[in-house]
Amino acid sequence: MTSHQSTQTMKPATAAKKLGVYLEATPAEFRQGVVSRAELNELQANPPQWLRELRRTGPHPRPVVAARLGVSIAGLARGGVTEPLTTDQIEALKQENPEWLQRERATQVEVRKEAARIKKKNAERG
């Protein structure tokens, strides 16, 4: 019995998510095709110029924006940030440091402390 290895492919949206880039900002040829696992691995290992530029300047998807601001995705929404932001916009928000951003960062700190406390407690039990 021989096993036939089929090529795994994914939608461009899935590939963009795995690459950490905003799909709408990718080149048309990327958005219109399918991406194989091998192509994804190649993009991760040797990113082309467009991918390097997108990662550097954006626009960035919400998970990346949230991580760069040190808040949760829900915190972004509570702060009224619903659109992708560029690196410059993220830096401007950090400089501005609005009240909602301060509040959401403080919430994230508390969430991380609680997660660490629970992890420690579970480790002591086990």
XYZ file of N, CA and C in Angstrom, residues 11-73:
189
model
N -6.001 29.088 2.186
C -6.501 30.322 1.606
C -5.516 31.444 1.915
N -5.506 32.466 1.077
C -4.619 33.605 1.338
C -4.846 34.234 2.714
N -6.090 34.267 3.184
C -6.373 34.855 4.506
C -5.662 34.083 5.605
N -5.652 32.765 5.498
C -4.970 31.930 6.490
C -3.465 32.166 6.431
N -2.929 32.219 5.226
C -1.488 32.451 5.065
C -1.105 33.822 5.612
N -1.921 34.848 5.321
C -1.629 36.193 5.820
C -1.630 36.207 7.343
N -2.570 35.496 7.940
C -2.649 35.429 9.402
C -1.384 34.777 9.965
N -0.950 33.694 9.337
C 0.252 32.993 9.793
C 1.508 33.859 9.608
N 1.489 34.720 8.588
C 2.628 35.604 8.330
C 2.559 36.884 9.164
N 1.411 37.138 9.800
C 1.256 38.322 10.631
C 1.108 39.608 9.844
N 0.461 39.514 8.668
C 0.257 40.706 7.845
C -1.226 40.886 7.529
N -1.599 42.098 7.186
C -2.966 42.452 6.831
C -3.214 42.028 5.386
N -4.182 41.138 5.191
C -4.434 40.556 3.866
C -4.656 41.609 2.788
N -5.459 42.634 3.086
C -5.794 43.636 2.070
C -4.580 44.427 1.593
N -3.500 44.407 2.351
C -2.300 45.146 1.962
C -1.318 44.291 1.161
N -1.607 43.004 1.017
C -0.715 42.117 0.274
C -0.922 42.305 -1.229
N 0.048 41.898 -2.050
C -0.100 42.025 -3.501
C -1.289 41.202 -4.018
N -1.868 41.634 -5.110
C -3.038 40.973 -5.698
C -2.768 39.499 -5.992
N -1.585 39.188 -6.491
C -1.292 37.781 -6.831
C -1.308 36.892 -5.580
N -0.963 37.449 -4.449
C -1.016 36.687 -3.189
C -2.473 36.475 -2.776
N -3.288 37.520 -2.860
C -4.694 37.453 -2.432
C -5.543 36.577 -3.334
N -5.173 36.426 -4.595
C -6.026 35.740 -5.555
C -5.728 34.254 -5.717
N -4.648 33.777 -5.158
C -4.301 32.374 -5.335
C -4.494 31.574 -4.072
N -3.913 30.400 -4.075
C -3.833 29.601 -2.852
C -2.360 29.490 -2.511
N -2.069 29.226 -1.254
C -0.685 29.166 -0.796
C -0.419 27.755 -0.285
N 0.599 27.122 -0.818
C 0.950 25.786 -0.354
C 1.769 25.896 0.922
N 1.855 24.807 1.645
C 2.658 24.774 2.872
C 4.113 25.108 2.535
N 4.608 24.585 1.418
C 5.987 24.852 1.007
C 6.188 26.331 0.695
N 5.203 26.950 0.024
C 5.304 28.376 -0.289
C 5.293 29.213 0.997
N 4.440 28.841 1.947
C 4.386 29.547 3.223
C 5.730 29.447 3.939
N 6.287 28.244 3.986
C 7.589 28.053 4.629
C 8.661 28.901 3.954
N 8.608 28.991 2.632
C 9.579 29.794 1.890
C 9.392 31.282 2.193
N 8.129 31.741 2.271
C 7.863 33.143 2.612
C 8.368 33.469 4.011
N 8.234 32.524 4.943
C 8.709 32.747 6.309
C 10.233 32.736 6.374
N 10.847 31.832 5.640
C 12.302 31.711 5.682
C 12.999 32.829 4.902
N 12.460 33.172 3.748
C 13.067 34.188 2.881
C 11.996 35.173 2.429
N 11.578 36.068 3.317
C 10.492 36.976 2.945
C 10.884 37.902 1.791
N 9.989 38.023 0.793
C 10.265 38.961 -0.301
C 10.155 40.399 0.208
N 10.551 41.339 -0.632
C 10.569 42.748 -0.244
C 9.201 43.222 0.232
N 8.123 42.853 -0.466
C 6.789 43.331 -0.072
C 6.406 42.851 1.324
N 6.807 41.646 1.677
C 6.484 41.101 3.002
C 7.317 41.796 4.086
N 8.595 42.003 3.810
C 9.448 42.720 4.775
C 8.912 44.124 5.020
N 8.511 44.794 3.939
C 7.993 46.162 4.048
C 6.681 46.195 4.827
N 5.786 45.254 4.558
C 4.513 45.188 5.285
C 4.736 44.947 6.772
N 5.653 44.058 7.093
C 5.933 43.783 8.501
C 6.549 44.994 9.193
N 7.323 45.779 8.447
C 7.999 46.930 9.038
C 7.052 48.127 9.185
N 6.294 48.451 8.133
C 5.521 49.691 8.144
C 4.015 49.504 8.250
N 3.512 48.310 7.952
C 2.072 48.068 8.026
C 1.388 48.428 6.726
N 0.087 48.458 6.730
C -0.820 48.379 7.874
C -0.787 46.997 8.515
N -0.972 46.982 9.825
C -0.879 45.754 10.594
C -2.272 45.262 10.994
N -2.463 43.936 11.047
C -3.741 43.396 11.513
C -3.897 43.611 13.022
N -5.124 43.492 13.508
C -5.408 43.760 14.922
C -4.520 43.000 15.903
N -4.248 41.699 15.707
C -3.380 41.022 16.691
C -1.999 41.666 16.805
N -1.456 42.118 15.688
C -0.138 42.758 15.695
C -0.226 44.133 16.363
N -1.280 44.891 16.050
C -1.473 46.212 16.661
C -1.600 46.053 18.176
N -2.428 45.094 18.590
C -2.640 44.862 20.026
C -1.324 44.507 20.713
N -0.557 43.616 20.109
C 0.716 43.206 20.709
C 1.684 44.382 20.808
N 1.760 45.198 19.770
C 2.686 46.337 19.786
C 2.277 47.403 20.803
N 0.969 47.491 21.078
C 0.496 48.459 22.067
C 0.455 47.876 23.474
N 0.605 46.548 23.590
C 0.590 45.913 24.902
C -0.805 45.778 25.484
N -1.802 45.596 24.601
C -3.184 45.438 25.043
C -3.791 44.217 24.350
N -5.015 43.855 24.756
C -5.708 42.756 24.106
C -6.453 43.266 22.870
N -6.895 42.354 22.029
C -7.690 42.737 20.860
C -9.004 43.364 21.326
